[in-house]
GROMACS .gro file of C-alpha atoms in nm:
model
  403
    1UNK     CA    1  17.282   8.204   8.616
    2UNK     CA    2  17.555   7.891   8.617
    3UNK     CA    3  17.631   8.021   8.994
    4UNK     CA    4  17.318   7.959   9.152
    5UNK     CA    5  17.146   7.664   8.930
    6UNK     CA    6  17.143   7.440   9.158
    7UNK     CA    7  17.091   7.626   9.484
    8UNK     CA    8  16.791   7.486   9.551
    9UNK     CA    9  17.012   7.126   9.631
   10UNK     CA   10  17.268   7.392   9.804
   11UNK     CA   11  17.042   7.631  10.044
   12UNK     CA   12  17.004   7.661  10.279
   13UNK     CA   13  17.349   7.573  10.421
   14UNK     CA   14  17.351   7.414  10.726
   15UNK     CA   15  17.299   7.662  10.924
   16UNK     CA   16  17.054   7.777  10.733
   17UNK     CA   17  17.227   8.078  10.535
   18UNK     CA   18  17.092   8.111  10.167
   19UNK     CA   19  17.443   8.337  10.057
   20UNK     CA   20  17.479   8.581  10.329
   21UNK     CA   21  17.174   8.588  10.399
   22UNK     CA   22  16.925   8.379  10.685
   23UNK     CA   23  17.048   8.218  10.973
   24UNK     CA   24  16.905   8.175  11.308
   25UNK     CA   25  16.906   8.501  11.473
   26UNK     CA   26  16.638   8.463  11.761
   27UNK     CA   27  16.649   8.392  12.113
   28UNK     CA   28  16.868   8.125  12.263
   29UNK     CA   29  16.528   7.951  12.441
   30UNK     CA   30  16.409   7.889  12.116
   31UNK     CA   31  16.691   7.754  11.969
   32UNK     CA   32  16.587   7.359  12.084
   33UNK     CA   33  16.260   7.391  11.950
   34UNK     CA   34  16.373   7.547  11.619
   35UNK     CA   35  16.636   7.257  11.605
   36UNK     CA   36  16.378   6.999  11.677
   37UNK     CA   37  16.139   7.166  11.382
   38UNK     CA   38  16.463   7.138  11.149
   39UNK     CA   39  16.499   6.765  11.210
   40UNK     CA   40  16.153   6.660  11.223
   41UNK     CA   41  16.124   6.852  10.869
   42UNK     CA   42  16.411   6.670  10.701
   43UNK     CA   43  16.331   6.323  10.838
   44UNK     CA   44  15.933   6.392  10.730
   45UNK     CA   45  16.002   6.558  10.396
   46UNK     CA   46  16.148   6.205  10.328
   47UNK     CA   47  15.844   6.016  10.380
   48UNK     CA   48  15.683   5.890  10.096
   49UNK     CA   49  15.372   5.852  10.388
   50UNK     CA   50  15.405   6.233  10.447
   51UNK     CA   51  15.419   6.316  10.126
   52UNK     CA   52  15.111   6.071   9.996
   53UNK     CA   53  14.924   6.235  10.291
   54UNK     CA   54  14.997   6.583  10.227
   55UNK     CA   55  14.904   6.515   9.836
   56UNK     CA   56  14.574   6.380   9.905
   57UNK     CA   57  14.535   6.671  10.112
   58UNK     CA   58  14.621   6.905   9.806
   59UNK     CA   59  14.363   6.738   9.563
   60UNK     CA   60  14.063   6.692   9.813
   61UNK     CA   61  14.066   6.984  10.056
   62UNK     CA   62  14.233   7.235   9.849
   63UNK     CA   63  14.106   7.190   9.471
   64UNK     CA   64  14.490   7.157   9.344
   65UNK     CA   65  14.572   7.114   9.127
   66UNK     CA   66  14.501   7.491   8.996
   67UNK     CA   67  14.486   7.582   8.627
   68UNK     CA   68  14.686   7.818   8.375
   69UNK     CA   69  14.466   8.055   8.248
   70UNK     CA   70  14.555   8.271   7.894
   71UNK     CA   71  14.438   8.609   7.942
   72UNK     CA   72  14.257   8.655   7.580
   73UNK     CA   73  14.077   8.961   7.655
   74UNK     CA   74  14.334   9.203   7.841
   75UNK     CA   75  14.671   9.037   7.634
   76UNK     CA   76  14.433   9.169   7.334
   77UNK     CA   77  14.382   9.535   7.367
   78UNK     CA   78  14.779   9.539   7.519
   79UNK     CA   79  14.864   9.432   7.171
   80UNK     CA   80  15.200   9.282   7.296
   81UNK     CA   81  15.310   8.995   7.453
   82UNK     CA   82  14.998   8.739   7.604
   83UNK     CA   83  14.932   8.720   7.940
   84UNK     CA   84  14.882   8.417   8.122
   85UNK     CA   85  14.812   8.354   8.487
   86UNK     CA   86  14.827   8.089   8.690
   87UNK     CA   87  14.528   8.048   8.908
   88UNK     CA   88  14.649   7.981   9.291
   89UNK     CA   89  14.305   8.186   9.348
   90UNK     CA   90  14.066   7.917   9.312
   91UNK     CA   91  14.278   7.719   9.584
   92UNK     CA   92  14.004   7.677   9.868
   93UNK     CA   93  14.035   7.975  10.097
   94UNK     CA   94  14.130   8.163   9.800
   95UNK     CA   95  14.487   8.208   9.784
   96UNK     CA   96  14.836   8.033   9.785
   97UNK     CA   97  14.833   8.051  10.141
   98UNK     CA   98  14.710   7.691  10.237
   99UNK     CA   99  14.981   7.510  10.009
  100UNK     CA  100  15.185   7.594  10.326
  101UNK     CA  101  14.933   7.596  10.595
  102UNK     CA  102  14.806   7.190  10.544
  103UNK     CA  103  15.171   7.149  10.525
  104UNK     CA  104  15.238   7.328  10.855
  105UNK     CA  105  14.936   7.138  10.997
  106UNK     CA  106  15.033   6.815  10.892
  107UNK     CA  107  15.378   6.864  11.000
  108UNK     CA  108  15.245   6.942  11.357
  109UNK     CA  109  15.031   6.685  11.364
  110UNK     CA  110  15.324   6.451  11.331
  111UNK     CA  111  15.570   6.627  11.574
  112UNK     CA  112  15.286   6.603  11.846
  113UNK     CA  113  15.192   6.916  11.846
  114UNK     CA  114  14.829   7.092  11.966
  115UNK     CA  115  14.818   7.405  11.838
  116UNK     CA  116  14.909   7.648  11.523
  117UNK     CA  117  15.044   8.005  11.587
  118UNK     CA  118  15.084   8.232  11.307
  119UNK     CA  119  15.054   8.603  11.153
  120UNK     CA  120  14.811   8.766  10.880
  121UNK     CA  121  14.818   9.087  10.724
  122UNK     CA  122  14.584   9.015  10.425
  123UNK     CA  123  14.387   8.766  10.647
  124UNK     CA  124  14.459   8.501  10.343
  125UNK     CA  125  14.692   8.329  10.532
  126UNK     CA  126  14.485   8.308  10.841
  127UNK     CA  127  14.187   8.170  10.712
  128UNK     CA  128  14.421   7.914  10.533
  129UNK     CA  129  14.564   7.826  10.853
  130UNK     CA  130  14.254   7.787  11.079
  131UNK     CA  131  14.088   7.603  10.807
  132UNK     CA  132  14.384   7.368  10.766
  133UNK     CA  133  14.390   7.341  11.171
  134UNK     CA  134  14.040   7.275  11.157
  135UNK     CA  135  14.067   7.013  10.894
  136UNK     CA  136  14.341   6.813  11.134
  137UNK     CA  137  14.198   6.877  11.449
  138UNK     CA  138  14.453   7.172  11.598
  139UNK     CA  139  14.413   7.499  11.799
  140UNK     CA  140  14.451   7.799  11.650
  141UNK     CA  141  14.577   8.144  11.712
  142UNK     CA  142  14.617   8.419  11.435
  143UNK     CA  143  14.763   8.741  11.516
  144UNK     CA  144  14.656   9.032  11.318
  145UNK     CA  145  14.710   9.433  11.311
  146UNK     CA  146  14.443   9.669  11.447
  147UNK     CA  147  14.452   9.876  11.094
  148UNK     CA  148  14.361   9.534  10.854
  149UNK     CA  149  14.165   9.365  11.104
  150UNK     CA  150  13.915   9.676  10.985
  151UNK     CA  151  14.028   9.666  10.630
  152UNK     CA  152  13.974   9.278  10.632
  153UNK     CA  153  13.638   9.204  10.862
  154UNK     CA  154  13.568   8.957  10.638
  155UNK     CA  155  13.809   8.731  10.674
  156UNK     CA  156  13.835   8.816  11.036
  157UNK     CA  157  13.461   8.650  11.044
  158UNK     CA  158  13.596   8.322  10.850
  159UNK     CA  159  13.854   8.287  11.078
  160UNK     CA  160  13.672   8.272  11.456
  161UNK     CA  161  13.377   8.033  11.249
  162UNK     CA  162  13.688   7.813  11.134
  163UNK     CA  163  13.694   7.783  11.517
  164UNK     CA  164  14.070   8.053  11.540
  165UNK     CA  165  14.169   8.267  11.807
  166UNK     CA  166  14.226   8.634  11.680
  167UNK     CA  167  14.433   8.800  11.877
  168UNK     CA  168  14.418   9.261  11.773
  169UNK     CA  169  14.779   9.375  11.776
  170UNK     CA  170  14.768   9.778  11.838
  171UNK     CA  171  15.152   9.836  11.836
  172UNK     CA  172  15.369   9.997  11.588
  173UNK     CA  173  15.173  10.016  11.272
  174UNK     CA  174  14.940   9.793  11.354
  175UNK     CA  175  15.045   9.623  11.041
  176UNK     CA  176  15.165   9.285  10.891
  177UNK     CA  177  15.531   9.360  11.091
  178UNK     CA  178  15.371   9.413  11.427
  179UNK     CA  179  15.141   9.130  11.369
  180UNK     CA  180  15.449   8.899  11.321
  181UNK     CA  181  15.616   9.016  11.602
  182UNK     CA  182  15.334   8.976  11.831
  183UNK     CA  183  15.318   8.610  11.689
  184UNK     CA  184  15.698   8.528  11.767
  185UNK     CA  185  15.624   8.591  12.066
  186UNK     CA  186  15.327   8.396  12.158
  187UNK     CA  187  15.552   8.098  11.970
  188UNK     CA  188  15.848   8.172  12.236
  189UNK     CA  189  15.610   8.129  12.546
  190UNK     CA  190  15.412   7.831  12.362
  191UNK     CA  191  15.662   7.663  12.153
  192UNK     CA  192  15.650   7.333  12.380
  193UNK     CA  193  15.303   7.267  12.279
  194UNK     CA  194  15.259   7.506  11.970
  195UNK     CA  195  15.415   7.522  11.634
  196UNK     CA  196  15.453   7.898  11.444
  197UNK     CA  197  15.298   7.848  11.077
  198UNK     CA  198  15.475   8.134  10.977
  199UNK     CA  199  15.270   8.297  10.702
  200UNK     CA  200  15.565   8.384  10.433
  201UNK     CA  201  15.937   8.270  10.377
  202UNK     CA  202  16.079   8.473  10.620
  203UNK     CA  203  16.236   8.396  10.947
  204UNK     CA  204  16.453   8.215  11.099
  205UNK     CA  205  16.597   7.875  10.958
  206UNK     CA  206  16.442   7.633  10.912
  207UNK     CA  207  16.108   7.848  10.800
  208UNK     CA  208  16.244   7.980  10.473
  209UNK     CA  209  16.335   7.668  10.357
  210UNK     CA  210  16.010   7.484  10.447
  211UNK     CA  211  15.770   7.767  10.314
  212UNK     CA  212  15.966   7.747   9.998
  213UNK     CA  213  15.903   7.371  10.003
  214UNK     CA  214  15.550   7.350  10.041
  215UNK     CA  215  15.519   7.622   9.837
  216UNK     CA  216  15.672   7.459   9.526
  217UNK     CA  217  15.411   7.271   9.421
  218UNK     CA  218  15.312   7.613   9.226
  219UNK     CA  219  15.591   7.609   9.050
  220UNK     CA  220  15.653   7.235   8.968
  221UNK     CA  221  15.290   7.206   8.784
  222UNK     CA  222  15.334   7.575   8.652
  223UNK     CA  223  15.614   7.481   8.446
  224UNK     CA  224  15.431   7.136   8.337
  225UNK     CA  225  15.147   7.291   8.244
  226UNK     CA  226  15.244   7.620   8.057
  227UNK     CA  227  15.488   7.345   7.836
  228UNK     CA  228  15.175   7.166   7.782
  229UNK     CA  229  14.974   7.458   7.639
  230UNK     CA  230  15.222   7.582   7.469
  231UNK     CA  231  15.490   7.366   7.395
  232UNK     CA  232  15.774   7.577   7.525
  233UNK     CA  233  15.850   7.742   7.856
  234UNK     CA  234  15.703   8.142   7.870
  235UNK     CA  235  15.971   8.432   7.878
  236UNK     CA  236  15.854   8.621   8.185
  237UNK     CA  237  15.688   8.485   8.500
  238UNK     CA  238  15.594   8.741   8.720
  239UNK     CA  239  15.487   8.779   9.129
  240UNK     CA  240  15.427   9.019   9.387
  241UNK     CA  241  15.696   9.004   9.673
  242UNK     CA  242  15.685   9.107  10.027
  243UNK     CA  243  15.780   8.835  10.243
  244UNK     CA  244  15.787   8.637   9.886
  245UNK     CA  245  15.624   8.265   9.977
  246UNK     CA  246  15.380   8.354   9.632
  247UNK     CA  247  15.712   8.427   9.469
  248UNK     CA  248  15.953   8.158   9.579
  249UNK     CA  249  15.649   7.908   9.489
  250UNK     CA  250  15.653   8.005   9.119
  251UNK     CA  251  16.000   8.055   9.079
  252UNK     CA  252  16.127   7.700   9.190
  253UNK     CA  253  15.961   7.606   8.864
  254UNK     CA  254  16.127   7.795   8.644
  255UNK     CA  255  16.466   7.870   8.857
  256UNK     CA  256  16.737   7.669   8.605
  257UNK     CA  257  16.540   7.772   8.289
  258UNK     CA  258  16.655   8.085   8.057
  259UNK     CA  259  16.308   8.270   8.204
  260UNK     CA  260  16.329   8.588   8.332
  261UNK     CA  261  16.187   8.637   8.696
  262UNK     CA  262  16.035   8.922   8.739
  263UNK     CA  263  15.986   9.076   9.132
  264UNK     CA  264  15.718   9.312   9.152
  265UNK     CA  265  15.730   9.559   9.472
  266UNK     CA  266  15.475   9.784   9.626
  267UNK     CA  267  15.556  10.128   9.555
  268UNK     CA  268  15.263  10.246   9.733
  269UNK     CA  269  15.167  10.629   9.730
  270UNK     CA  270  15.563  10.734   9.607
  271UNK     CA  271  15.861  10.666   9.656
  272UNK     CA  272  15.985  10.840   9.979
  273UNK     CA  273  16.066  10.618  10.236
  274UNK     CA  274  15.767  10.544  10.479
  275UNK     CA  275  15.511  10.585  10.156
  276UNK     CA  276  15.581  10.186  10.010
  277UNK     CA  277  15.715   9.872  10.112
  278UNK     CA  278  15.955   9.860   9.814
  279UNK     CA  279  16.228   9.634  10.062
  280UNK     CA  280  16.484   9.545   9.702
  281UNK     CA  281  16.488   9.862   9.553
  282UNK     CA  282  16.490  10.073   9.846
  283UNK     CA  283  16.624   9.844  10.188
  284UNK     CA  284  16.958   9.748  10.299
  285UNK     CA  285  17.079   9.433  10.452
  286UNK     CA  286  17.016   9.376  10.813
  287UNK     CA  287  16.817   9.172  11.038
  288UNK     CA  288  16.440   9.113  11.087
  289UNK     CA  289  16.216   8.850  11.235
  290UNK     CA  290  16.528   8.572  11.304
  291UNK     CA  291  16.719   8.642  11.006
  292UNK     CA  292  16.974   8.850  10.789
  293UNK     CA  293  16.791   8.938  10.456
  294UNK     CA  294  16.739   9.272  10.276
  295UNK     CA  295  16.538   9.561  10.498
  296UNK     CA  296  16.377   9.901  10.468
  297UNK     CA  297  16.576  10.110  10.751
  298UNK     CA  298  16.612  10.448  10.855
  299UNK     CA  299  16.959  10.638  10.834
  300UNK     CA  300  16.992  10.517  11.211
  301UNK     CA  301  16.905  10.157  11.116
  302UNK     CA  302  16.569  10.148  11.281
  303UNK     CA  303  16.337  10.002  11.077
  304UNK     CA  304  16.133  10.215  10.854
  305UNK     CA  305  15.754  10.269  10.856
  306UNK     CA  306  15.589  10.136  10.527
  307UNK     CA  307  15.310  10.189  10.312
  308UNK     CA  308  15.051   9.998  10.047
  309UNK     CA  309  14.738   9.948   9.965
  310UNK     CA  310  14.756   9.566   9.960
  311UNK     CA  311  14.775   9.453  10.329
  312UNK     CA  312  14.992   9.128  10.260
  313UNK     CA  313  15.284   9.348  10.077
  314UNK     CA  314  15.261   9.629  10.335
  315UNK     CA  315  15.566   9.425  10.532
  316UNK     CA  316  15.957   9.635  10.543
  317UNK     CA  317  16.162   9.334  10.446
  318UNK     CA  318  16.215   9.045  10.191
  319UNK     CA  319  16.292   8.680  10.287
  320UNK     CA  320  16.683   8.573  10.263
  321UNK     CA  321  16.628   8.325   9.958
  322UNK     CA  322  16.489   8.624   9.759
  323UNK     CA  323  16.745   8.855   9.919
  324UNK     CA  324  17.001   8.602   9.758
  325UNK     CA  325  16.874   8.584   9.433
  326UNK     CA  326  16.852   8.920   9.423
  327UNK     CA  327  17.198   8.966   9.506
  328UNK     CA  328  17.288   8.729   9.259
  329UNK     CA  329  17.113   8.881   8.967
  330UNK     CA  330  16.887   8.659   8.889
  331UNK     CA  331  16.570   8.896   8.984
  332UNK     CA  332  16.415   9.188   8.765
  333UNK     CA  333  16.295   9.424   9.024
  334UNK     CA  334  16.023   9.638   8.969
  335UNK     CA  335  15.774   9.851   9.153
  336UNK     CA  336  15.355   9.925   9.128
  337UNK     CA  337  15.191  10.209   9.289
  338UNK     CA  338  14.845  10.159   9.508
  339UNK     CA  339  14.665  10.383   9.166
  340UNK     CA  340  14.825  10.148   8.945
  341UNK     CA  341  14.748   9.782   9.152
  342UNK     CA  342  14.391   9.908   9.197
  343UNK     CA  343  14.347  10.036   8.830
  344UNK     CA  344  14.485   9.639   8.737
  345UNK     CA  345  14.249   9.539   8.975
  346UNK     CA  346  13.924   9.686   8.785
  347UNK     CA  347  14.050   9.612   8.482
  348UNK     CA  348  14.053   9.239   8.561
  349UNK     CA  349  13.670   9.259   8.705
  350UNK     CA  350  13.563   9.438   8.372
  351UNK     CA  351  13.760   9.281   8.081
  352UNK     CA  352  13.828   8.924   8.255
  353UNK     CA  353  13.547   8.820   8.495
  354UNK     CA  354  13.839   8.777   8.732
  355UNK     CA  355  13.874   8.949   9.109
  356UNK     CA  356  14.220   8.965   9.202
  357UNK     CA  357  14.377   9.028   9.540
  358UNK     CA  358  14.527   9.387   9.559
  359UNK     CA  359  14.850   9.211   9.616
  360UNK     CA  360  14.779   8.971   9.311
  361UNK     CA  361  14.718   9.299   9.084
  362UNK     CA  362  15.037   9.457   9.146
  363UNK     CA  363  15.195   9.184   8.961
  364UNK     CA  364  14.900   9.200   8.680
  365UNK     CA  365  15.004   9.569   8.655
  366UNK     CA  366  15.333   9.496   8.582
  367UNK     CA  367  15.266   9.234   8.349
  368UNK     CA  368  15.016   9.474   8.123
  369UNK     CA  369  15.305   9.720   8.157
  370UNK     CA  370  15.573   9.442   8.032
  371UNK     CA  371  15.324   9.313   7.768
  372UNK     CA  372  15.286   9.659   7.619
  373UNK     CA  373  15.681   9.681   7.578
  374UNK     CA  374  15.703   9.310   7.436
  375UNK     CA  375  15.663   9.130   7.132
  376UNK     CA  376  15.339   8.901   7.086
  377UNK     CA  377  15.549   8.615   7.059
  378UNK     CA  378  15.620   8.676   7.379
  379UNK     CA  379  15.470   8.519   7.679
  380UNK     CA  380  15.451   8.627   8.013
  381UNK     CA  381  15.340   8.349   8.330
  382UNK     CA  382  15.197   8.567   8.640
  383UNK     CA  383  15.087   8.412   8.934
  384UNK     CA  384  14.747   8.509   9.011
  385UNK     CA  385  14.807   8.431   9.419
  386UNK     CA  386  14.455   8.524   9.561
  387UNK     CA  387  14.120   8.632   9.496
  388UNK     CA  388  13.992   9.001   9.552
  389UNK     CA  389  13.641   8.895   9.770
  390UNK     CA  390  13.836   9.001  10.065
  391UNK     CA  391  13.937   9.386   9.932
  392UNK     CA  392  13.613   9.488   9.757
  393UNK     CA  393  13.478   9.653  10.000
  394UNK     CA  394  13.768   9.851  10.085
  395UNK     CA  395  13.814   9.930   9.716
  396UNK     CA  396  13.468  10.043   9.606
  397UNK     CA  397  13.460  10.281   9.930
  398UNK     CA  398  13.797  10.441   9.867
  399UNK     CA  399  13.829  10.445   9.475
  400UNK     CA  400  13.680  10.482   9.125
  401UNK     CA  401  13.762  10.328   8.853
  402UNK     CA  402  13.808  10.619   8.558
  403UNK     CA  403  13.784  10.344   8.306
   0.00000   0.00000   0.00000
């Protein structure tokens, strides 16, 4: 672990490379406004008036800060190690997704900008951001896939009250891929006037290293609190990862300590390529959305179709940071199938009065799966990223719960 300890002082590089991975692979006109985002960032993210603005923000819009929870119930018929979750879904809007979004907002606000552009898969991260434009007075514009604006009406519905343009994208998949590429392209024609809140830590530079930023205010209390409760750091903490923003938040907590950090992937209906979006144990390096990272591809290096039942993981890549600390070996990768995120799922409702996202419950799978192999002294940190309102629906129509 000595190798990459401090990498959060170290990376991005410069140019925005976390390793080998990152960079600014997009298209020369955007290369001035992409600079301009990187300074205003850096000379912002140094204001003590930024940052006492964006922390009032935190406590009176969103609710922060958000509590650790100790899973009694479930940790107690595992019979192993105890479960504990952190809960990012009683953030308002639901989800981890506005930690980033007020940030993006504010951060607009203060480069002069009118307007928020961004991508949803889930639809958490677009109700985050037209609440947070809302909130500071911006236009909005979320692009979303065909297939989850019908798995997600809900959230479709909060977005246009919260005053956001929704803009159907019917290409490709008409998924959480197509949905960002639709997006970085409204942000190339509008970029004078329009800044991309990109919905994840993916991209180009300098959105990785912002995401992660904003982000880290998971982590940071996390790791207060969990030493508070318990008096010593937990041994596992645990998140889903697609483009990994719920991830990178939790681990920048716990990055230097002797934790392990657990990746959980969607392995979606099996493991053949085009059936889950499992980008670490399945992808290869290559290029995606601005940057180099780690990528599901076919044998001709197109990129591969992908597959899962939780909209916001359903995405054939990984951003660079967790590409790099993957590479590095500082990740345990593992992978959830839809029948096992949606059995979590119930099993939350029933023993825990808790409704989890679908992406949420493929890292409470994994945990009641690590639990069962642990000893109780054990403890295991998940972070519970979003609530389940949104995928209820979709759930009780397409499954039942054997008990």
């Amino acid at each position: 672990m000595s190798n990459i300890s401090s990498h959060f002082q170290n990376s991005p590089d410069a140019e925005g490379y976390f390793g080998r991975f990152g960079g600014n692979h997009y298209p020369e006109e955007l290369r001035s406004a992409l600079l301009e985002l990187t300074n205003s960032y850096q000379e912002l993210r140094q204001s003590s008036e930024f940052q006492s603005t964006l922390n009032k923000v935190r406590v009176g819009l969103q609710g922060r800060p958000t509590p650790i929870q100790h899973l009694e119930n479930l940790s107690n018929q595992v019979g192993g190690a105890q479960i504990f979750i952190k809960r990012e879904d009683l953030n308002h809007t639901g989800a981890h997704k506005i930690n980033h979004c007020v940030g993006f907002a504010l951060l607009a606000k203060r480069m002069g900008k009118k307007k928020l552009i961004a991508e949803t898969g889930a639809g958490q991260h677009g109700v985050a951001l037209a609440t947070a434009a809302a909130y500071f007075g911006l236009e909005c514009e979320v692009h979303m896939g065909e297939v989850d604006i019908g798995k997600q009406s809900s959230n479709v519905g909060k977005m246009q009250l919260l005053g956001a343009r929704v803009v159907s994208v019917a290409t490709g998949q008409s998924a959480l891929k197509d949905a960002s590429d639709s997006a970085f392209n409204a942000y190339v024609e509008q970029h004078g006037h329009a800044l991309y809140a990109i919905g994840s830590a993916i991209g180009p530079h300098p959105f990785p290293m912002i995401v992660r930023d904003f982000q880290g205010v998971v982590g940071q209390e996390a790791r207060e609190q969990f030493i508070s409760m318990n008096g010593s750091l937990p041994e596992h903490v645990v998140a889903c990862v697609a483009g990994g923003s719920n991830a990178m938040g939790i681990y920048t907590g716990f990055i230097d300590d002797p934790v392990v950090l657990h990746a959980v992937e969607p392995l979606g209906r099996s493991d053949e390529l085009g059936q889950h979006a499992a980008t670490l144990s399945y992808g290869r390096p290559g290029t995606l959305h601005g940057a180099r990272s780690i990528v599901l591809q076919q044998d001709d290096g197109t990129l591969a179709s992908v597959s899962s039942v939780a909209s916001g993981l359903a995405y054939p890549g990984v951003g660079p940071e967790i590409a790099m600390l993957h590479e590095a070996g500082r990740l345990s990768i593992a992978g959830i199938s839809d029948e096992e995120a949606v059995n979590a799922f119930f099993r939350m409702a029933k023993f825990e009065g808790i409704i989890p996202a679908l992406e949420s419950a493929h890292a409470l799978a994994f945990a009641i799966r690590l639990a069962s192999q642990r000893p109780s002294s054990e403890r295991i940190l998940v972070n519970l990223s979003g609530r389940g309102d949104k995928d209820v629906d979709y759930v009780l129509a397409n499954y039942t719960w054997a008990g």
